[in-house]
């Protein structure tokens, strides 16, 4: 069942975060960011793959960027023909209720989240009752918050006229695309000019050349009628250039114009990869010509900057007429693409509806958030939703226990999963035949499908190679989940042992270099300066009791803290540093009264573009809502900030058990 709202009773909170999904790798020198030190810029984007286990995003402390492909959405060539959607028959619901399934899920305690920093009494509320209650605006490196506030197209004399985008019919477009890609036996396509004027013929010529690079056009008279005839000027050798993502529209792109069109993408209830896949289909290009600085979650309204290679602002703006829940604007041409992780953070506008806290409680909670902050835990979505936490897979990889890796990913488990996955797991448990289990998956781009394909190709005795078929970023997510689990646990121990003050032996950063706090220096630092390491071969550990706690925790998992290099280079962890307390910036709030749960409580960018007046609130109403605004660096989780305000467990397990009315 789809979870469409989340009621936060005492002890329970929300599931889905929309924090900046700026991924990470552990294989290079540490770099400092507001919430962390990055150990590399080696992306762990999800490659456009569907993750069936709610795989963790990469630990955001270590913000990362792809080595060679920026933040491109990856598409497996052999899977391009797969349907994106799943058949209804493949998604039969089990009789077991969602609440029953989630009895087997994780709680915050299971992943080391157990401390708060504030002393106020918590209260309950509803987060994401409407996806429009959670709005995220990306903050660029220059500190500018992205807004969609301009739909105009830059004036460019070399752009075709606006009519060029509408003059061709759907049938014309289909025939021309098939001709362009040599998908039919025809050598040309003839389009009759119904209203024959020179201007009309010119527009058709421009439309074909701009929308279908590689085709040339000419005008012919046939039995007294005028036709525009499209054909390949260079024969089939032109096809390679047409198909090359690195060389689209080369012949028609003005030399004076930057190669990348940057624009602001406003999206509702759709994640970044889905949005880019939609745009690429409408534009008939590959998704990997798009780049971005961070991914944004689905159940929210988000605003972020996107760049695309050699697609004109005019073509992009035209999509606004046919897109649902997406809007493009603020166009400009630049010389470079965007790089994953090259952002300052995100600004959040969050509404918690139907709150139970008094005005005094709200005031105490929000002042504490503004002045002290919250523990910079990795959130629950890092660890999956089923009875097999993703950190367990990561631990098995680090242990070189490949049979266990295979078993953990493929074995049946309790928890919320789609029916086709349940059947696939059952088939695997019964037959241990990867080909047979694979047949149960209508879409094979999930991690299970990738692994089963690998096992079919390489055999059960070569699990390492079979696992290697899973895109690198997805494989690394498991390891990063384990690091996140260790970090959460150790930070809870650190706060339990020493409280919210720096002590001798703690680590702080000077530039990108970690140094110890000495006895004489304690008063020179605050708790906001203290960092803790994610385990790896290139980090140092605190010089107090927590250092031994790290060693004991890894030893209990049969791992040697002094040897975090793996026999397979990809799985060697260099480590990173992450601040233990984050203080949000630009914190503001107000409590408003309302009667109708369906009315929006603030205007979005699109509302403002359409000239809608802001909502007016009565002094009293049936319900009260807390509207919060705050900015976070890219390594942090908004749900962890909200957890501190409400004093609640953010796990789905706790939430569903304590709040069955939410499910109804």
XYZ file of C-alpha atoms in Angstrom:
664
model
C 0.000 0.000 0.000
C 1.164 3.506 -0.649
C 1.995 5.526 2.424
C 0.510 8.917 1.746
C 0.756 10.596 5.118
C 2.515 10.132 8.351
C 0.982 10.919 11.684
C 3.488 11.520 14.381
C 2.108 10.389 17.686
C 4.363 10.345 20.686
C 7.156 7.974 19.962
C 6.703 7.848 16.216
C 7.532 9.992 13.242
C 7.814 10.007 9.496
C 9.440 7.745 7.007
C 10.633 9.697 4.076
C 13.238 12.415 4.025
C 13.974 14.822 1.322
C 17.402 15.669 2.450
C 20.008 16.465 -0.074
C 20.974 13.123 -1.451
C 24.548 14.034 -2.007
C 26.301 10.697 -2.184
C 29.629 9.443 -1.113
C 32.631 7.220 -1.419
C 35.412 6.472 1.016
C 38.385 6.187 -1.264
C 40.153 9.563 -1.350
C 41.467 12.305 0.890
C 39.061 13.911 3.304
C 37.371 17.190 2.432
C 35.492 19.361 4.844
C 31.904 20.421 4.395
C 29.573 22.119 6.845
C 28.281 18.853 8.188
C 31.217 16.614 7.490
C 34.478 16.000 5.777
C 34.213 14.318 2.436
C 36.592 11.523 1.793
C 35.989 11.583 -1.915
C 33.853 12.772 -4.737
C 33.174 9.367 -6.163
C 29.454 9.145 -6.740
C 26.975 6.779 -5.301
C 23.982 7.933 -7.243
C 21.508 5.156 -7.751
C 22.209 4.880 -11.454
C 18.564 5.235 -12.267
C 17.984 1.730 -10.962
C 14.970 0.799 -8.942
C 16.104 -0.337 -5.524
C 13.736 -2.839 -4.112
C 15.021 -2.662 -0.582
C 14.790 1.072 -0.051
C 18.521 0.982 -0.172
C 20.255 3.590 1.823
C 21.476 6.603 0.045
C 25.182 7.015 0.488
C 26.367 8.541 3.741
C 25.988 12.182 3.021
C 28.829 13.178 5.265
C 31.004 12.235 2.394
C 29.486 14.208 -0.397
C 30.459 12.688 -3.739
C 30.626 13.197 -7.400
C 31.064 10.774 -10.284
C 34.626 10.493 -11.573
C 33.845 10.730 -15.257
C 30.138 11.140 -15.688
C 29.225 14.039 -13.378
C 25.791 13.308 -11.993
C 24.452 11.582 -15.030
C 21.570 9.195 -14.668
C 22.873 5.805 -15.673
C 20.907 3.592 -18.028
C 21.924 0.026 -18.690
C 22.049 -0.455 -22.464
C 20.675 -3.967 -22.392
C 17.766 -2.855 -20.264
C 16.652 0.156 -22.266
C 13.832 -1.801 -23.799
C 12.334 -2.740 -20.436
C 9.065 -1.210 -19.452
C 9.356 1.362 -16.696
C 6.029 0.444 -15.190
C 5.074 -2.817 -13.561
C 2.020 -4.823 -14.445
C -0.765 -4.870 -11.937
C -0.610 -8.641 -11.878
C 2.921 -8.458 -10.585
C 1.948 -6.396 -7.555
C -0.626 -8.492 -5.764
C -0.986 -7.474 -2.157
C -0.490 -10.061 0.503
C -3.186 -10.670 3.079
C -0.816 -9.563 5.800
C -1.403 -5.914 6.667
C 1.330 -3.306 6.330
C 1.332 -2.849 10.075
C 1.897 -6.576 10.582
C 4.700 -6.600 8.028
C 6.435 -3.667 9.658
C 6.583 -5.491 13.003
C 9.738 -7.012 11.545
C 11.307 -3.701 10.552
C 13.979 -1.645 12.250
C 13.644 0.841 15.063
C 15.991 3.740 15.699
C 17.648 1.779 18.497
C 18.582 -0.924 15.968
C 20.737 1.554 14.055
C 22.281 3.427 16.978
C 19.877 6.404 17.162
C 18.954 6.878 20.806
C 19.891 10.362 22.080
C 18.395 13.866 22.036
C 20.126 17.124 22.846
C 17.171 19.241 24.025
C 15.268 19.118 27.311
C 11.778 20.198 26.152
C 8.757 17.887 26.216
C 7.937 16.396 22.848
C 4.600 16.621 21.060
C 2.916 14.993 18.081
C 1.980 16.159 14.602
C 1.512 14.961 11.036
C 4.360 15.314 8.553
C 3.731 15.012 4.824
C -0.016 14.689 5.226
C 0.161 16.373 1.827
C 3.359 16.170 -0.215
C 3.068 19.945 -0.614
C 3.722 20.235 3.147
C 7.388 19.446 2.490
C 9.214 21.837 0.152
C 12.920 21.761 -0.643
C 14.885 24.510 -2.387
C 18.458 23.733 -3.368
C 21.194 26.105 -2.191
C 24.093 26.575 -4.612
C 27.747 26.981 -3.687
C 27.294 30.736 -3.937
C 24.582 30.615 -1.252
C 21.804 31.398 -3.729
C 18.555 29.524 -3.085
C 17.044 28.082 -6.276
C 13.589 29.418 -7.112
C 11.414 28.996 -10.163
C 10.425 32.588 -10.835
C 11.062 33.185 -14.547
C 9.572 31.137 -17.410
C 10.963 33.319 -20.193
C 13.385 31.972 -22.803
C 16.723 33.721 -23.476
C 16.571 35.618 -26.773
C 18.733 33.850 -29.333
C 18.617 34.756 -33.024
C 19.826 31.291 -33.959
C 16.862 29.531 -32.332
C 14.099 28.396 -34.679
C 10.791 30.277 -34.305
C 8.331 29.059 -31.677
C 6.104 27.669 -34.467
C 8.813 25.139 -35.277
C 7.971 23.224 -32.128
C 4.286 22.837 -32.995
C 4.150 22.687 -36.780
C 4.777 18.917 -36.995
C 2.007 16.437 -36.167
C 2.564 13.428 -33.908
C 2.519 11.199 -36.995
C 5.101 13.421 -38.719
C 7.347 13.266 -35.654
C 7.131 9.469 -35.447
C 7.984 9.008 -39.144
C 10.863 11.458 -38.915
C 12.288 9.796 -35.806
C 12.133 6.371 -37.493
C 13.847 7.851 -40.539
C 16.479 9.551 -38.374
C 17.371 6.277 -36.641
C 16.999 4.097 -39.757
C 14.137 2.173 -38.169
C 12.157 1.929 -41.411
C 12.960 0.961 -44.986
C 12.104 4.363 -46.415
C 14.889 6.640 -47.592
C 12.862 9.817 -47.079
C 9.733 11.247 -45.469
C 7.498 13.676 -47.372
C 5.328 16.169 -45.466
C 2.678 18.001 -47.453
C 2.492 21.769 -46.910
C -1.241 22.323 -46.470
C -1.207 26.122 -46.238
C 1.548 26.777 -48.739
C 3.466 29.927 -48.005
C 7.198 30.532 -47.983
C 7.016 31.303 -44.264
C 5.215 28.018 -43.537
C 7.758 26.014 -45.558
C 10.620 27.754 -43.746
C 9.168 26.860 -40.355
C 8.831 23.183 -41.358
C 12.426 23.099 -42.633
C 13.674 24.603 -39.351
C 11.564 22.262 -37.238
C 12.907 19.124 -38.912
C 16.535 20.249 -38.775
C 16.398 21.365 -35.150
C 14.363 18.459 -33.790
C 15.903 15.673 -35.897
C 19.636 16.320 -36.296
C 21.194 14.310 -39.117
C 18.308 14.949 -41.515
C 18.373 17.386 -44.401
C 15.324 18.822 -46.159
C 14.280 20.051 -49.587
C 11.062 21.308 -51.192
C 9.467 19.329 -54.026
C 6.449 19.842 -56.314
C 4.355 16.721 -56.735
C 1.286 16.928 -58.918
C 0.820 20.565 -58.129
C 1.298 20.184 -54.378
C 4.232 21.342 -52.285
C 6.045 18.801 -50.060
C 8.933 19.130 -47.647
C 11.084 16.012 -48.094
C 13.392 14.916 -45.261
C 16.307 12.600 -45.974
C 19.729 11.515 -44.695
C 22.458 13.604 -46.260
C 25.308 11.282 -45.280
C 23.642 7.884 -45.250
C 23.996 5.401 -42.399
C 27.342 6.700 -41.216
C 25.441 9.680 -39.845
C 23.561 7.366 -37.499
C 26.537 6.947 -35.185
C 26.627 10.688 -34.558
C 22.887 10.867 -34.068
C 23.082 8.172 -31.420
C 26.205 9.508 -29.680
C 25.168 11.191 -26.435
C 28.460 13.091 -26.363
C 27.823 14.624 -29.781
C 24.127 15.524 -30.029
C 23.167 18.360 -32.327
C 26.805 19.196 -32.962
C 26.182 20.445 -36.453
C 23.392 22.802 -35.447
C 24.553 24.199 -32.081
C 25.722 27.842 -32.252
C 29.425 28.161 -31.508
C 28.897 31.354 -29.534
C 26.517 29.660 -27.081
C 27.571 27.673 -24.013
C 27.174 23.932 -24.569
C 24.963 23.436 -21.518
C 21.527 24.818 -20.887
C 21.042 25.297 -17.145
C 17.509 25.513 -15.811
C 15.520 25.307 -12.596
C 13.373 22.190 -12.258
C 10.271 22.430 -10.076
C 8.742 19.019 -9.415
C 5.886 17.646 -7.354
C 5.671 14.102 -5.991
C 8.401 12.789 -8.279
C 12.030 11.981 -7.558
C 14.886 13.491 -9.519
C 15.728 10.416 -11.591
C 12.093 9.894 -12.561
C 11.826 13.526 -13.616
C 14.958 13.322 -15.758
C 13.749 10.104 -17.372
C 10.483 11.861 -18.269
C 12.361 14.817 -19.782
C 14.677 12.526 -21.751
C 11.732 10.639 -23.241
C 9.979 13.815 -24.352
C 13.211 15.138 -25.841
C 14.203 11.742 -27.298
C 17.678 11.852 -25.751
C 19.560 9.693 -23.281
C 19.262 10.594 -19.591
C 23.026 10.777 -19.179
C 23.245 14.147 -20.948
C 21.589 15.679 -17.859
C 23.579 16.648 -14.763
C 22.618 17.963 -11.337
C 24.109 18.736 -7.911
C 21.933 16.449 -5.775
C 18.921 14.171 -5.936
C 15.667 15.059 -4.255
C 13.029 12.719 -2.855
C 9.663 11.954 -4.341
C 7.065 12.838 -1.724
C 7.672 16.570 -1.668
C 7.814 19.678 -3.796
C 11.426 20.318 -4.724
C 13.242 23.017 -6.666
C 16.738 22.396 -8.010
C 19.106 23.311 -10.812
C 19.636 20.942 -13.753
C 21.980 21.184 -16.740
C 21.559 19.466 -20.113
C 23.987 19.171 -23.008
C 23.025 20.972 -26.227
C 19.267 21.154 -25.767
C 17.961 24.667 -26.326
C 16.007 26.606 -23.742
C 13.275 26.960 -26.342
C 12.787 23.198 -26.582
C 12.849 22.822 -22.814
C 10.349 25.625 -22.279
C 8.003 24.021 -24.802
C 7.762 20.977 -22.500
C 5.904 23.101 -19.934
C 2.839 22.743 -22.154
C 2.718 18.964 -21.821
C 4.376 18.003 -18.521
C 2.461 16.995 -15.390
C 3.888 17.917 -11.971
C 7.024 19.357 -13.562
C 7.839 22.940 -14.499
C 11.036 24.311 -16.093
C 12.336 27.869 -16.036
C 15.186 30.277 -15.228
C 17.080 29.224 -18.358
C 20.677 30.187 -19.103
C 23.516 28.873 -21.253
C 26.767 27.882 -19.547
C 30.048 26.303 -20.600
C 30.073 23.562 -17.958
C 27.691 20.917 -16.566
C 26.735 20.630 -12.906
C 28.713 18.412 -10.536
C 27.175 16.136 -7.970
C 27.773 17.448 -4.467
C 28.647 20.988 -5.606
C 25.947 22.587 -3.488
C 25.855 24.366 -0.154
C 22.780 22.522 1.067
C 19.004 22.741 0.969
C 16.406 25.076 2.405
C 13.361 23.309 3.849
C 9.849 24.584 4.381
C 7.997 21.978 6.429
C 4.465 21.924 7.798
C 3.613 19.701 10.760
C -0.176 19.522 10.873
C -2.515 18.879 13.778
C 0.164 19.473 16.398
C -0.607 18.808 20.053
C 2.148 20.918 21.616
C 1.386 24.120 23.460
C 2.781 27.400 22.195
C 5.353 27.216 24.980
C 6.448 23.710 23.971
C 6.782 24.766 20.339
C 8.771 27.836 21.349
C 11.167 25.778 23.499
C 11.616 23.134 20.798
C 12.319 25.579 17.985
C 14.621 27.782 20.059
C 16.617 24.687 20.981
C 16.811 23.687 17.301
C 18.041 27.166 16.366
C 20.514 27.582 19.236
C 21.777 24.050 19.894
C 20.753 22.023 16.851
C 20.372 18.250 16.633
C 22.493 15.112 16.575
C 23.703 14.587 13.021
C 22.524 10.968 12.814
C 22.109 9.117 9.543
C 18.352 8.725 9.116
C 16.311 5.550 8.982
C 16.065 5.437 5.188
C 19.811 4.733 5.186
C 19.156 1.219 6.464
C 16.183 -0.167 4.498
C 12.684 -1.144 5.589
C 12.757 -4.943 5.686
C 13.940 -7.437 8.282
C 17.349 -7.536 6.546
C 19.063 -4.181 7.193
C 21.316 -2.990 4.405
C 24.196 -2.543 6.843
C 24.265 -6.330 7.320
C 24.994 -6.754 3.605
C 27.716 -4.115 3.863
C 29.277 -5.906 6.826
C 29.315 -9.211 4.905
C 31.044 -7.510 1.948
C 33.746 -6.123 4.242
C 34.140 -9.582 5.785
C 34.559 -11.134 2.316
C 31.614 -13.416 3.150
C 30.216 -13.568 -0.380
C 27.815 -16.457 0.154
C 26.280 -14.441 2.987
C 26.085 -11.362 0.745
C 24.140 -13.373 -1.829
C 21.900 -14.897 0.827
C 21.136 -11.592 2.553
C 20.114 -9.931 -0.709
C 18.028 -12.791 -2.103
C 16.561 -14.702 0.831
C 12.879 -14.322 1.821
C 12.297 -11.813 4.572
C 9.507 -10.308 6.594
C 8.623 -6.717 5.877
C 6.939 -4.529 3.307
C 7.782 -5.723 -0.214
C 5.978 -5.947 -3.522
C 4.343 -9.263 -4.368
C 6.598 -10.037 -7.329
C 9.693 -9.694 -5.101
C 8.200 -12.033 -2.515
C 7.614 -14.638 -5.254
C 11.128 -14.169 -6.613
C 12.626 -14.754 -3.155
C 10.456 -17.808 -2.579
C 11.536 -19.265 -5.915
C 15.177 -18.634 -5.040
C 14.830 -20.281 -1.629
C 13.161 -23.312 -3.209
C 15.349 -23.845 -6.281
C 18.574 -21.817 -5.851
C 18.209 -21.395 -9.628
C 18.958 -17.779 -10.620
C 17.296 -18.096 -14.036
C 14.125 -19.463 -12.507
C 13.976 -16.771 -9.809
C 14.683 -14.073 -12.407
C 11.550 -15.047 -14.326
C 9.461 -13.941 -11.357
C 10.643 -10.336 -11.748
C 8.701 -8.239 -14.272
C 11.352 -5.515 -13.980
C 14.930 -6.684 -13.617
C 16.651 -3.409 -12.826
C 16.335 -3.870 -9.076
C 19.363 -5.084 -7.144
C 17.923 -8.600 -6.850
C 17.428 -8.782 -10.604
C 20.959 -7.546 -11.259
C 22.455 -10.103 -8.874
C 20.399 -12.966 -10.346
C 21.536 -11.969 -13.831
C 25.112 -12.027 -12.599
C 24.691 -15.462 -11.031
C 23.176 -16.773 -14.282
C 26.146 -15.404 -16.213
C 29.044 -16.274 -13.893
C 27.699 -19.190 -11.874
C 27.242 -19.790 -8.172
C 30.970 -20.254 -7.608
C 31.824 -16.742 -8.745
C 29.602 -14.580 -6.563
C 32.121 -11.715 -6.566
C 31.785 -11.272 -10.342
C 28.031 -11.796 -10.176
C 27.709 -9.094 -7.507
C 29.903 -6.863 -9.679
C 27.129 -6.652 -12.284
C 25.240 -4.418 -9.850
C 26.273 -0.824 -10.653
C 29.169 0.331 -8.507
C 27.210 3.036 -6.769
C 24.560 0.606 -5.589
C 27.185 -1.831 -4.330
C 28.918 0.885 -2.359
C 25.649 1.893 -0.717
C 25.694 -1.309 1.310
C 29.158 -0.551 2.668
C 28.251 3.048 3.387
C 25.210 1.794 5.286
C 27.513 -0.191 7.558
C 29.720 2.855 8.136
C 26.601 4.882 8.972
C 25.489 2.232 11.463
C 28.872 2.310 13.214
C 28.934 6.115 13.246
C 25.431 6.436 14.713
C 26.253 3.920 17.435
C 29.555 5.564 18.361
C 28.078 9.073 18.464
C 25.377 7.883 20.856
C 28.131 6.384 23.031
C 30.125 9.625 22.852
C 27.167 11.755 23.987
C 26.255 9.237 26.704
C 29.802 9.296 28.024
C 30.721 12.982 27.768
C 27.539 14.946 27.099
C 27.300 18.066 24.953
C 30.710 19.565 25.648
C 34.121 19.080 24.050
C 36.576 17.032 26.075
C 40.298 16.293 25.731
C 40.825 13.620 23.102
C 37.899 14.713 20.926
C 38.606 15.413 17.270
C 38.149 18.767 15.512
C 39.085 19.905 12.033
C 41.630 22.537 11.126
C 40.966 23.032 7.453
C 40.737 19.466 6.197
C 43.085 18.101 8.858
C 41.771 16.348 11.986
C 43.483 17.282 15.243
C 42.970 16.344 18.877
C 41.629 18.708 21.514
C 44.252 19.022 24.228
C 43.527 19.789 27.885
C 44.634 23.394 27.444
C 42.465 23.913 24.344
C 39.094 22.672 25.612
C 37.698 26.147 26.160
C 38.607 27.155 22.610
C 36.019 24.815 21.085
C 32.302 24.023 21.313
C 30.406 20.784 20.730
C 29.620 22.083 17.226
C 33.311 21.789 16.332
C 33.624 18.125 17.325
C 33.748 15.484 14.591
C 33.682 11.699 14.706
C 35.203 9.372 12.094
C 33.459 6.907 9.849
C 35.694 3.826 10.034
C 38.398 3.502 7.397
C 42.114 3.127 6.726
C 42.810 6.868 6.446
C 41.206 8.276 9.599
C 42.273 8.712 13.209
C 40.066 7.963 16.209
C 39.398 9.953 19.397
C 41.889 9.661 22.260
C 39.398 8.635 24.913
C 37.056 5.733 25.730
C 35.223 5.961 22.400
C 38.346 4.907 20.502
C 38.254 1.529 22.221
C 34.499 1.354 21.609
C 35.136 1.619 17.849
C 37.701 -1.163 18.044
C 35.387 -3.419 20.055
C 32.416 -2.860 17.769
C 34.357 -3.738 14.622
C 36.056 -6.682 16.322
C 32.624 -8.042 17.264
C 31.856 -7.950 13.531
C 35.101 -9.803 12.739
C 36.671 -6.696 11.239
C 40.117 -5.282 11.998
C 39.992 -1.523 12.564
C 43.708 -1.359 11.742
C 43.194 -2.981 8.331
C 40.213 -1.507 6.505
C 41.701 -2.158 3.065
C 39.800 -4.792 1.118
C 41.190 -7.325 -1.349
C 38.863 -5.684 -3.882
C 39.858 -2.049 -4.202
C 36.296 -0.741 -4.595
C 35.445 -2.014 -1.125
C 38.433 -0.472 0.656
C 37.249 2.261 2.986
C 39.402 5.314 3.577
C 36.904 6.780 6.063
C 35.691 10.326 6.629
C 34.786 12.775 9.396
C 31.333 14.060 10.268
C 30.222 16.736 12.717
C 28.255 15.258 15.581
C 25.940 18.235 16.148
C 24.436 20.343 13.366
C 22.895 23.733 13.967
C 20.443 24.633 11.170
C 20.683 28.080 9.614
C 17.895 30.569 8.833
C 15.518 28.936 11.332
C 12.058 30.500 11.594
C 8.626 29.205 12.511
C 5.021 30.099 13.126
C 1.971 28.283 14.504
C -1.150 28.737 12.360
C -4.769 27.728 12.851
C -6.798 26.032 10.096
C -10.040 24.112 9.621
C -9.598 22.262 6.321
C -6.796 19.644 6.236
C -6.714 19.883 2.438
C -5.871 23.561 2.085
C -2.234 24.518 1.450
C -0.673 26.530 4.256
C 1.859 28.442 2.132
C 2.474 29.339 -1.503
C 4.829 27.436 -3.766
C 6.941 28.949 -6.548
C 4.287 27.968 -9.077
C 1.565 29.571 -6.940
C 3.576 32.790 -6.938
C 4.145 32.627 -10.703
C 0.394 32.242 -11.180
C -0.230 35.244 -8.943
C -2.104 33.354 -6.230
C -2.458 35.363 -3.020
C -0.813 33.833 0.073
C -3.188 31.981 2.443
C -4.860 33.994 5.173
C -5.197 32.337 8.586
C -7.901 32.813 11.173
C -6.945 33.494 14.773
C -8.651 30.249 15.792
C -9.391 26.987 13.994
C -10.150 23.321 14.432
C -6.475 22.390 14.007
C -3.054 23.932 14.607
C 0.011 23.523 12.414
C 3.680 24.315 12.908
C 5.307 25.819 9.811
C 9.098 25.552 9.969
C 11.792 27.027 7.740
C 15.455 26.056 8.029
C 18.554 25.394 5.937
C 20.800 22.346 6.255
C 24.158 21.406 4.730
C 24.054 18.525 2.232
C 25.301 15.929 4.705
C 22.317 16.122 7.026
C 18.798 14.761 7.381
C 15.718 16.937 7.781
C 13.928 14.095 9.567
C 16.627 14.077 12.226
C 16.016 17.790 12.808
C 12.256 17.197 13.029
C 12.874 14.226 15.330
C 14.624 16.578 17.745
C 11.697 19.023 17.680
C 9.021 16.370 18.239
C 11.140 13.970 20.358
C 10.038 10.931 18.368
C 11.293 7.662 16.912
C 11.423 8.039 13.122
C 11.211 4.323 12.254
C 8.301 3.003 10.226
C 8.057 0.063 12.632
C 7.486 2.284 15.640
C 5.236 4.575 13.688
C 2.895 1.885 12.398
C 2.646 0.060 15.714
C 1.836 3.194 17.709
C -0.406 4.819 15.154
C -2.697 2.384 13.378
C -5.123 5.202 12.653
C -2.554 6.545 10.190
C -2.869 3.339 8.148
C -6.630 3.647 8.037
